[in-house]
PDB file of C-alpha atoms in Angstrom:
ATOM      1  CA  MET W  25      37.781 -30.571 -99.253  1.00 40.00           C
ATOM      2  CA  GLU W  26      40.140 -28.211-100.637  1.00 42.00           C
ATOM      3  CA  PRO W  27      41.392 -27.265 -96.921  1.00 37.00           C
ATOM      4  CA  LEU W  28      41.658 -31.120 -96.179  1.00 41.00           C
ATOM      5  CA  LEU W  29      44.132 -31.663 -98.668  1.00 46.00           C
ATOM      6  CA  GLY W  30      47.498 -31.261 -97.141  1.00 47.00           C
ATOM      7  CA  VAL W  31      46.489 -31.395 -93.739  1.00 46.00           C
ATOM      8  CA  THR W  32      49.550 -33.215 -92.581  1.00 47.00           C
ATOM      9  CA  LEU W  33      51.281 -30.141 -93.678  1.00 49.00           C
ATOM     10  CA  GLY W  34      48.766 -27.735 -92.284  1.00 47.00           C
ATOM     11  CA  LEU W  35      48.680 -29.078 -89.295  1.00 42.00           C
ATOM     12  CA  ILE W  36      52.433 -30.035 -88.699  1.00 42.00           C
ATOM     13  CA  LEU W  37      53.082 -26.137 -89.007  1.00 43.00           C
ATOM     14  CA  MET W  38      50.211 -25.152 -87.116  1.00 40.00           C
ATOM     15  CA  VAL W  39      51.825 -25.561 -83.656  1.00 40.00           C
ATOM     16  CA  ALA W  40      54.454 -23.221 -84.458  1.00 41.00           C
ATOM     17  CA  SER W  41      52.475 -20.517 -85.974  1.00 42.00           C
ATOM     18  CA  SER W  42      49.451 -20.435 -83.784  1.00 37.00           C
ATOM     19  CA  ALA W  43      51.545 -19.591 -80.743  1.00 42.00           C
ATOM     20  CA  ARG W  44      52.500 -16.148 -82.187  1.00 50.00           C
ATOM     21  CA  SER W  45      49.192 -15.136 -83.771  1.00 61.00           C
ATOM     22  CA  CYS W  46      47.040 -17.722 -83.576  1.00 79.00           C
ATOM     23  CA  THR W  47      46.797 -18.244 -87.273  1.00 75.00           C
ATOM     24  CA  CYS W  48      47.681 -21.700 -89.633  1.00 76.00           C
ATOM     25  CA  VAL W  49      49.854 -19.804 -91.923  1.00 73.00           C
ATOM     26  CA  THR W  50      50.128 -22.762 -93.916  1.00 74.00           C
ATOM     27  CA  ASN W  51      46.362 -23.180 -94.412  1.00 75.00           C
ATOM     28  CA  LYS W  52      44.010 -20.025 -95.088  1.00 74.00           C
ATOM     29  CA  TRP W  53      41.059 -22.642 -95.149  1.00 72.00           C
ATOM     30  CA  THR W  54      41.254 -22.485 -91.401  1.00 74.00           C
ATOM     31  CA  VAL W  55      39.696 -20.549 -88.376  1.00 77.00           C
ATOM     32  CA  CYS W  56      41.441 -20.652 -85.171  1.00 80.00           C
ATOM     33  CA  ASP W  57      40.612 -19.575 -81.662  1.00 80.00           C
ATOM     34  CA  GLN W  58      42.209 -18.847 -78.865  1.00 80.00           C
ATOM     35  CA  ASP W  59      41.475 -19.415 -75.485  1.00 78.00           C
ATOM     36  CA  ALA W  60      42.119 -17.419 -72.018  1.00 78.00           C
ATOM     37  CA  SER W  61      45.468 -19.505 -71.589  1.00 78.00           C
ATOM     38  CA  ASP W  62      46.632 -18.608 -74.992  1.00 78.00           C
ATOM     39  CA  ASN W  63      45.989 -21.914 -76.597  1.00 80.00           C
ATOM     40  CA  CYS W  64      45.195 -21.938 -80.197  1.00 80.00           C
ATOM     41  CA  THR W  65      42.869 -24.218 -81.678  1.00 77.00           C
ATOM     42  CA  CYS W  66      42.649 -24.372 -85.419  1.00 73.00           C
ATOM     43  CA  ARG W  67      39.471 -26.264 -87.434  1.00 71.00           C
ATOM     44  CA  LEU W  68      39.377 -26.969 -91.154  1.00 65.00           C
ATOM     45  CA  LEU W  69      36.644 -25.680 -92.878  1.00 63.00           C
ATOM     46  CA  SER W  70      33.963 -28.156 -94.873  1.00 51.00           C
ATOM     47  CA  TYR W  71      34.430 -26.340 -98.301  1.00 48.00           C
ATOM     48  CA  ARG W  72      35.447 -28.987-100.519  1.00 50.00           C
ATOM     49  CA  PRO W  73      36.012 -28.661-104.308  1.00 53.00           C
ATOM     50  CA  ARG W  74      34.973 -30.766-107.155  1.00 60.00           C
ATOM     51  CA  VAL W  75      37.209 -33.369-108.378  1.00 60.00           C
ATOM     52  CA  LYS W  76      37.627 -34.451-112.041  1.00 54.00           C
ATOM     53  CA  LEU W  77      37.426 -37.890-113.515  1.00 58.00           C
ATOM     54  CA  LEU W  78      39.392 -39.431-116.666  1.00 53.00           C
ATOM     55  CA  ASP W  79      36.059 -39.896-118.468  1.00 55.00           C
ATOM     56  CA  GLY W  80      34.956 -36.229-118.061  1.00 52.00           C
ATOM     57  CA  GLY W  81      32.687 -36.400-114.832  1.00 62.00           C
ATOM     58  CA  ILE W  82      32.968 -34.404-111.892  1.00 67.00           C
ATOM     59  CA  TYR W  83      32.486 -35.515-108.111  1.00 71.00           C
ATOM     60  CA  ASP W  84      32.135 -34.253-104.771  1.00 80.00           C
ATOM     61  CA  PRO W  85      34.840 -36.350-102.808  1.00 86.00           C
ATOM     62  CA  ASP W  86      34.262 -37.414 -99.532  1.00 88.00           C
ATOM     63  CA  CYS W  87      36.827 -37.515 -96.512  1.00 86.00           C
ATOM     64  CA  GLU W  88      37.997 -38.903 -93.252  1.00 84.00           C
ATOM     65  CA  ASP W  89      37.596 -36.471 -90.371  1.00 77.00           C
ATOM     66  CA  SER W  90      41.833 -36.536 -90.439  1.00 75.00           C
ATOM     67  CA  GLY W  91      41.529 -35.036 -94.229  1.00 76.00           C
ATOM     68  CA  ILE W  92      42.613 -37.744 -96.291  1.00 85.00           C
ATOM     69  CA  PHE W  93      40.507 -39.291 -99.006  1.00 89.00           C
ATOM     70  CA  LYS W  94      38.406 -42.168 -98.047  1.00 92.00           C
ATOM     71  CA  ALA W  95      38.985 -45.358 -99.933  1.00 94.00           C
ATOM     72  CA  ARG W  96      35.687 -45.570-101.676  1.00 95.00           C
ATOM     73  CA  GLN W  97      34.134 -42.487-103.390  1.00 92.00           C
ATOM     74  CA  CYS W  98      30.656 -42.129-105.238  1.00 91.00           C
ATOM     75  CA  ASP W  99      28.857 -39.755-107.321  1.00 87.00           C
ATOM     76  CA  GLU W 100      25.245 -38.791-106.840  1.00 85.00           C
ATOM     77  CA  ALA W 101      24.042 -41.684-109.441  1.00 88.00           C
ATOM     78  CA  GLY W 102      25.502 -44.028-106.849  1.00 90.00           C
ATOM     79  CA  THR W 103      28.501 -45.219-109.036  1.00 91.00           C
ATOM     80  CA  CYS W 104      31.510 -45.949-107.135  1.00 93.00           C
ATOM     81  CA  TRP W 105      35.286 -46.677-107.311  1.00 93.00           C
ATOM     82  CA  CYS W 106      38.416 -46.586-105.113  1.00 94.00           C
ATOM     83  CA  VAL W 107      40.984 -44.267-105.087  1.00 92.00           C
ATOM     84  CA  ASN W 108      44.567 -43.368-103.925  1.00 92.00           C
ATOM     85  CA  THR W 109      45.805 -41.055-101.285  1.00 91.00           C
ATOM     86  CA  ALA W 110      45.583 -38.299-104.244  1.00 89.00           C
ATOM     87  CA  GLY W 111      42.005 -38.834-104.775  1.00 88.00           C
ATOM     88  CA  ILE W 112      42.768 -40.333-108.354  1.00 87.00           C
ATOM     89  CA  ARG W 113      40.735 -43.387-109.465  1.00 89.00           C
ATOM     90  CA  ARG W 114      42.592 -46.377-109.454  1.00 90.00           C
ATOM     91  CA  THR W 115      39.912 -49.114-110.163  1.00 90.00           C
ATOM     92  CA  GLY W 116      36.883 -49.858-112.174  1.00 89.00           C
ATOM     93  CA  LYS W 117      33.458 -48.398-111.513  1.00 90.00           C
ATOM     94  CA  GLY W 118      30.680 -50.383-109.679  1.00 92.00           C
ATOM     95  CA  ASP W 119      27.607 -49.983-107.496  1.00 94.00           C
ATOM     96  CA  LYS W 120      27.643 -49.133-103.667  1.00 92.00           C
ATOM     97  CA  ASN W 121      28.441 -52.765-103.017  1.00 94.00           C
ATOM     98  CA  LEU W 122      31.963 -52.101-104.203  1.00 94.00           C
ATOM     99  CA  ILE W 123      34.396 -52.904-101.434  1.00 94.00           C
ATOM    100  CA  CYS W 124      37.631 -50.796-101.183  1.00 94.00           C
ATOM    101  CA  ASN W 125      39.445 -52.082 -98.408  1.00 91.00           C
ATOM    102  CA  GLU W 126      42.178 -49.389 -97.921  1.00 90.00           C
ATOM    103  CA  VAL W 127      43.333 -46.000 -99.537  1.00 89.00           C
ATOM    104  CA  ILE W 128      46.452 -47.363-101.761  1.00 92.00           C
ATOM    105  CA  ARG W 129      49.388 -44.857-101.030  1.00 93.00           C
ATOM    106  CA  THR W 130      50.943 -42.757-103.733  1.00 94.00           C
ATOM    107  CA  ASN W 131      54.610 -43.303-103.285  1.00 94.00           C
ATOM    108  CA  TRP W 132      55.982 -41.765-106.076  1.00 95.00           C
ATOM    109  CA  VAL W 133      55.553 -38.089-107.639  1.00 96.00           C
ATOM    110  CA  ASP W 134      57.082 -36.773-110.493  1.00 96.00           C
ATOM    111  CA  ILE W 135      56.645 -33.204-111.058  1.00 97.00           C
ATOM    112  CA  GLU W 136      57.377 -31.192-114.207  1.00 97.00           C
ATOM    113  CA  LEU W 137      58.111 -27.378-114.051  1.00 97.00           C
ATOM    114  CA  LYS W 138      58.701 -24.934-116.812  1.00 97.00           C
ATOM    115  CA  HIS W 139      59.936 -21.230-116.164  1.00 97.00           C
ATOM    116  CA  LYS W 140      59.560 -18.066-117.909  1.00 95.00           C
ATOM    117  CA  GLU W 141      62.274 -16.823-120.238  1.00 94.00           C
ATOM    118  CA  THR W 142      65.191 -15.289-118.693  1.00 93.00           C
ATOM    119  CA  SER W 143      68.819 -13.535-119.466  1.00 92.00           C
ATOM    120  CA  HIS W 144      70.072 -15.478-116.569  1.00 92.00           C
ATOM    121  CA  TYR W 145      72.106 -18.571-116.559  1.00 94.00           C
ATOM    122  CA  PHE W 146      71.443 -21.004-114.096  1.00 96.00           C
ATOM    123  CA  GLU W 147      73.482 -24.195-113.277  1.00 96.00           C
ATOM    124  CA  ALA W 148      71.927 -27.463-112.885  1.00 97.00           C
ATOM    125  CA  LEU W 149      73.255 -28.161-108.977  1.00 97.00           C
ATOM    126  CA  ASP W 150      72.212 -24.334-108.189  1.00 97.00           C
ATOM    127  CA  VAL W 151      68.769 -24.801-109.363  1.00 97.00           C
ATOM    128  CA  ALA W 152      68.438 -28.406-107.610  1.00 97.00           C
ATOM    129  CA  GLU W 153      69.808 -26.751-104.190  1.00 97.00           C
ATOM    130  CA  ALA W 154      67.284 -24.004-104.529  1.00 97.00           C
ATOM    131  CA  LEU W 155      64.383 -26.340-105.106  1.00 97.00           C
ATOM    132  CA  THR W 156      65.525 -28.377-102.563  1.00 97.00           C
ATOM    133  CA  ARG W 157      65.548 -25.439-100.080  1.00 96.00           C
ATOM    134  CA  LEU W 158      62.054 -24.525-101.226  1.00 96.00           C
ATOM    135  CA  PHE W 159      60.652 -27.941-100.421  1.00 97.00           C
ATOM    136  CA  GLU W 160      62.368 -28.174 -97.062  1.00 96.00           C
ATOM    137  CA  ASN W 161      61.784 -24.528 -95.555  1.00 93.00           C
ATOM    138  CA  ARG W 162      58.302 -23.606 -97.324  1.00 93.00           C
ATOM    139  CA  TYR W 163      56.708 -27.329 -97.527  1.00 93.00           C
ATOM    140  CA  LYS W 164      58.454 -28.955 -94.679  1.00 93.00           C
ATOM    141  CA  LEU W 165      59.595 -31.973 -96.638  1.00 95.00           C
ATOM    142  CA  ARG W 166      62.818 -33.804 -95.633  1.00 95.00           C
ATOM    143  CA  PRO W 167      65.208 -33.786 -98.498  1.00 96.00           C
ATOM    144  CA  LYS W 168      65.799 -37.751 -98.165  1.00 96.00           C
ATOM    145  CA  TYR W 169      62.392 -37.548-100.413  1.00 97.00           C
ATOM    146  CA  ILE W 170      63.665 -35.893-103.087  1.00 98.00           C
ATOM    147  CA  ALA W 171      64.968 -38.322-105.206  1.00 97.00           C
ATOM    148  CA  ALA W 172      66.315 -36.168-107.901  1.00 97.00           C
ATOM    149  CA  VAL W 173      65.954 -32.812-109.766  1.00 97.00           C
ATOM    150  CA  LYS W 174      66.916 -32.382-113.242  1.00 97.00           C
ATOM    151  CA  TYR W 175      67.184 -29.147-114.935  1.00 97.00           C
ATOM    152  CA  ASP W 176      67.442 -28.427-118.882  1.00 97.00           C
ATOM    153  CA  SER W 177      66.499 -24.754-119.176  1.00 96.00           C
ATOM    154  CA  PRO W 178      63.679 -23.984-118.950  1.00 97.00           C
ATOM    155  CA  PHE W 179      62.396 -27.340-117.890  1.00 97.00           C
ATOM    156  CA  ILE W 180      62.942 -28.534-114.263  1.00 98.00           C
ATOM    157  CA  GLN W 181      61.887 -32.317-113.314  1.00 98.00           C
ATOM    158  CA  ILE W 182      61.725 -33.439-109.507  1.00 98.00           C
ATOM    159  CA  HIS W 183      61.321 -36.907-108.794  1.00 98.00           C
ATOM    160  CA  LEU W 184      59.641 -37.524-105.284  1.00 97.00           C
ATOM    161  CA  LYS W 185      59.749 -40.806-103.380  1.00 97.00           C
ATOM    162  CA  GLN W 186      58.288 -41.920-100.296  1.00 96.00           C
ATOM    163  CA  ASN W 187      58.244 -45.795 -99.800  1.00 92.00           C
ATOM    164  CA  ASN W 188      57.807 -45.521 -95.458  1.00 87.00           C
ATOM    165  CA  LEU W 189      55.928 -42.317 -94.709  1.00 87.00           C
ATOM    166  CA  LYS W 190      56.810 -41.397 -90.859  1.00 86.00           C
ATOM    167  CA  GLN W 191      54.333 -40.318 -88.606  1.00 83.00           C
ATOM    168  CA  ARG W 192      55.279 -36.827 -88.228  1.00 86.00           C
ATOM    169  CA  ASP W 193      56.269 -36.705 -91.957  1.00 92.00           C
ATOM    170  CA  VAL W 194      55.107 -34.408 -94.446  1.00 92.00           C
ATOM    171  CA  ASP W 195      53.135 -36.740 -97.364  1.00 94.00           C
ATOM    172  CA  ILE W 196      54.644 -35.730-100.888  1.00 96.00           C
ATOM    173  CA  VAL W 197      51.056 -35.985-102.468  1.00 93.00           C
ATOM    174  CA  ASP W 198      50.365 -32.978 -99.996  1.00 91.00           C
ATOM    175  CA  VAL W 199      53.646 -31.012-100.871  1.00 94.00           C
ATOM    176  CA  ALA W 200      53.141 -31.453-104.817  1.00 94.00           C
ATOM    177  CA  TYR W 201      49.218 -30.029-104.001  1.00 91.00           C
ATOM    178  CA  TYR W 202      50.741 -26.998-102.529  1.00 92.00           C
ATOM    179  CA  LEU W 203      53.327 -26.269-104.560  1.00 95.00           C
ATOM    180  CA  GLU W 204      50.501 -26.320-107.867  1.00 93.00           C
ATOM    181  CA  LYS W 205      48.593 -24.073-105.563  1.00 91.00           C
ATOM    182  CA  ASP W 206      51.330 -21.667-105.057  1.00 93.00           C
ATOM    183  CA  ILE W 207      52.371 -21.698-108.878  1.00 95.00           C
ATOM    184  CA  THR W 208      48.945 -21.522-110.022  1.00 91.00           C
ATOM    185  CA  GLY W 209      47.991 -18.345-108.034  1.00 89.00           C
ATOM    186  CA  ASP W 210      45.431 -20.144-105.792  1.00 87.00           C
ATOM    187  CA  SER W 211      48.215 -20.549-102.666  1.00 89.00           C
ATOM    188  CA  VAL W 212      46.844 -22.311 -99.775  1.00 86.00           C
ATOM    189  CA  PHE W 213      49.403 -20.125 -97.619  1.00 87.00           C
ATOM    190  CA  HIS W 214      48.304 -16.439 -96.610  1.00 78.00           C
ATOM    191  CA  SER W 215      48.704 -13.867 -98.675  1.00 70.00           C
ATOM    192  CA  ASP W 216      51.993 -12.798 -96.593  1.00 66.00           C
ATOM    193  CA  SER W 217      53.735 -15.902 -97.292  1.00 76.00           C
ATOM    194  CA  THR W 218      55.376 -15.167-100.888  1.00 84.00           C
ATOM    195  CA  PHE W 219      55.995 -18.217-103.368  1.00 90.00           C
ATOM    196  CA  LEU W 220      59.354 -17.339-104.543  1.00 91.00           C
ATOM    197  CA  VAL W 221      62.162 -19.363-106.249  1.00 94.00           C
ATOM    198  CA  SER W 222      65.359 -17.900-105.880  1.00 94.00           C
ATOM    199  CA  VAL W 223      68.579 -19.166-107.433  1.00 96.00           C
ATOM    200  CA  ASN W 224      71.643 -17.248-106.048  1.00 94.00           C
ATOM    201  CA  GLY W 225      69.570 -14.131-105.674  1.00 93.00           C
ATOM    202  CA  LYS W 226      68.214 -14.170-108.929  1.00 95.00           C
ATOM    203  CA  ASP W 227      64.088 -15.219-109.406  1.00 94.00           C
ATOM    204  CA  LEU W 228      63.202 -18.196-111.240  1.00 95.00           C
ATOM    205  CA  ALA W 229      59.494 -17.559-112.440  1.00 95.00           C
ATOM    206  CA  ILE W 230      57.642 -20.585-112.590  1.00 96.00           C
ATOM    207  CA  GLU W 231      54.723 -20.364-115.225  1.00 94.00           C
ATOM    208  CA  ASN W 232      53.824 -24.204-115.828  1.00 95.00           C
ATOM    209  CA  ILE W 233      53.431 -27.333-113.745  1.00 96.00           C
ATOM    210  CA  ARG W 234      52.378 -31.039-114.338  1.00 94.00           C
ATOM    211  CA  ILE W 235      52.114 -33.647-111.838  1.00 93.00           C
ATOM    212  CA  TYR W 236      52.112 -37.361-112.161  1.00 92.00           C
ATOM    213  CA  TYR W 237      51.410 -39.444-109.433  1.00 91.00           C
ATOM    214  CA  VAL W 238      52.568 -43.421-109.252  1.00 92.00           C
ATOM    215  CA  ASP W 239      51.008 -46.083-106.676  1.00 93.00           C
ATOM    216  CA  GLU W 240      52.660 -48.489-104.489  1.00 92.00           C
ATOM    217  CA  LYS W 241      50.427 -51.030-106.042  1.00 91.00           C
ATOM    218  CA  PRO W 242      49.349 -51.634-109.281  1.00 90.00           C
ATOM    219  CA  PRO W 243      45.590 -50.040-110.360  1.00 88.00           C
ATOM    220  CA  VAL W 244      42.729 -52.686-110.754  1.00 85.00           C
ATOM    221  CA  PHE W 245      41.181 -52.210-114.206  1.00 79.00           C
ATOM    222  CA  SER W 246      39.742 -54.902-116.522  1.00 72.00           C
ATOM    223  CA  MET W 247      40.472 -54.668-120.290  1.00 68.00           C
ATOM    224  CA  LYS W 248      37.009 -53.992-120.567  1.00 64.00           C
ATOM    225  CA  GLN W 249      36.618 -51.175-118.239  1.00 62.00           C
ATOM    226  CA  LEU W 250      40.039 -49.824-119.434  1.00 59.00           C
ATOM    227  CA  LEU W 251      38.681 -49.612-123.020  1.00 61.00           C
ATOM    228  CA  VAL W 252      35.819 -47.665-121.849  1.00 58.00           C
ATOM    229  CA  ASP W 253      37.683 -45.185-119.440  1.00 55.00           C
ATOM    230  CA  ILE W 254      40.182 -44.372-122.142  1.00 51.00           C
ATOM    231  CA  SER W 255      37.451 -44.100-124.719  1.00 45.00           C
ATOM    232  CA  ALA W 256      38.672 -40.652-125.714  1.00 35.00           C
ATOM    233  CA  VAL W 257      42.517 -41.917-125.952  1.00 36.00           C
ATOM    234  CA  VAL W 258      43.788 -44.282-128.724  1.00 36.00           C
ATOM    235  CA  ALA W 259      46.944 -46.184-127.951  1.00 33.00           C
ATOM    236  CA  VAL W 260      48.510 -49.347-129.114  1.00 32.00           C
ATOM    237  CA  ALA W 261      51.608 -50.662-127.568  1.00 32.00           C
ATOM    238  CA  ILE W 262      53.429 -53.823-128.506  1.00 33.00           C
ATOM    239  CA  LEU W 263      55.426 -54.997-125.740  1.00 33.00           C
ATOM    240  CA  PRO W 264      58.273 -57.624-125.952  1.00 36.00           C
ATOM    241  CA  ALA W 265      57.450 -61.286-124.258  1.00 33.00           C
ATOM    242  CA  GLY W 266      58.616 -61.715-120.754  1.00 30.00           C
ATOM    243  CA  PHE W 267      57.498 -58.384-119.069  1.00 30.00           C
ATOM    244  CA  VAL W 268      54.590 -57.662-116.717  1.00 30.00           C
ATOM    245  CA  THR W 269      52.747 -54.961-118.008  1.00 28.00           C
ATOM    246  CA  ILE W 270      51.148 -52.648-115.688  1.00 28.00           C
ATOM    247  CA  LEU W 271      48.912 -49.825-116.992  1.00 30.00           C
ATOM    248  CA  VAL W 272      49.029 -46.909-114.673  1.00 31.00           C
ATOM    249  CA  ILE W 273      46.605 -43.867-115.671  1.00 29.00           C
ATOM    250  CA  VAL W 274      48.104 -40.905-114.622  1.00 30.00           C
ATOM    251  CA  LEU W 275      45.074 -38.212-113.549  1.00 29.00           C
ATOM    252  CA  CYS W 276      46.079 -35.147-111.877  1.00 28.00           C
ATOM    253  CA  GLN W 277      42.455 -34.017-110.612  1.00 31.00           C
ATOM    254  CA  ARG W 278      43.383 -30.543-110.511  1.00 33.00           C
ATOM    255  CA  ARG W 279      44.246 -29.845-114.078  1.00 30.00           C
ATOM    256  CA  LYS W 280      42.534 -30.589-117.350  1.00 28.00           C
ATOM    257  CA  TYR W 281      45.178 -32.516-119.357  1.00 30.00           C
ATOM    258  CA  ARG W 282      45.515 -36.357-119.468  1.00 32.00           C
ATOM    259  CA  LYS W 283      48.136 -38.744-120.063  1.00 35.00           C
ATOM    260  CA  ILE W 284      48.632 -42.358-120.059  1.00 32.00           C
ATOM    261  CA  LYS W 285      51.709 -44.217-119.113  1.00 36.00           C
ATOM    262  CA  ILE W 286      52.692 -47.813-119.568  1.00 33.00           C
ATOM    263  CA  GLU W 287      55.085 -49.035-117.307  1.00 36.00           C
ATOM    264  CA  LYS W 288      56.930 -52.315-118.170  1.00 36.00           C
ATOM    265  CA  MET W 289      58.601 -54.136-115.634  1.00 36.00           C
ATOM    266  CA  SER W 290      60.990 -57.209-115.307  1.00 35.00           C
ATOM    267  CA  GLU W 291      62.929 -58.956-112.387  1.00 36.00           C
ATOM    268  CA  THR W 292      65.915 -57.133-113.686  1.00 34.00           C
ATOM    269  CA  GLU W 293      64.642 -53.785-115.194  1.00 35.00           C
ATOM    270  CA  GLY W 294      62.060 -51.613-115.430  1.00 34.00           C
ATOM    271  CA  GLN W 295      61.081 -48.999-118.051  1.00 33.00           C
ATOM    272  CA  ILE W 296      58.207 -46.551-118.488  1.00 33.00           C
ATOM    273  CA  LEU W 297      57.081 -45.626-121.935  1.00 32.00           C
ATOM    274  CA  GLU W 298      54.841 -42.791-122.362  1.00 33.00           C
ATOM    275  CA  LEU W 299      52.403 -42.713-125.384  1.00 27.00           C
TER     276      LEU W 299
END
């Protein structure tokens, strides 16, 4: 499954790279063949990592031929659930009669970074410009999808929003995946494509990353299912009347921490409380 994640990014960049060396530089999990006419065809390998669930279980994800997650995922025991485009469970669990009509898009990604201690002073605007260049040049993300970059040394917050994904645009979920792999030392790029964040010629060494995903539609959990799913986490909140409460379970399937957010929304204002 791993080579299939970020498939949009990999295939978009493959056209330019394959013409030179018949190699997909953005995805090392590919095999590329060149024919007599110098046309290069790259195919994704079938290796798939296991994905962690909020309740501690793991499963082998099932994917479409295009590389995206199938709307319904099931484990070996026949328990099934629906996922979003990041592969994160967004419904309660059921049996194989469970119907998942579509893969709900993740249209908002929040990324939290922390860089190593340094003697250099960085201006917030310079950091934002450097990261915007990184996202545009390395991950081919159009700057219009970078809603904000906030810097308060040593912490960086990056807000990505993508309400309408154009056909040739890179998905922000793929970008978050590629960035995480770069930072954690398991880059999907080939070894000769070095990950480096440079601010005015000075290296900004990122050491930690956390990613939060929010979908364009609220998750579907009954209260009973929710209590079972978060049995390891006890959270109590008293919310003012007049608000519609949406509980968003945020799980990054490729890291070990867990967080829960409660999003309160009315017609005129929205607020996120973190417990």
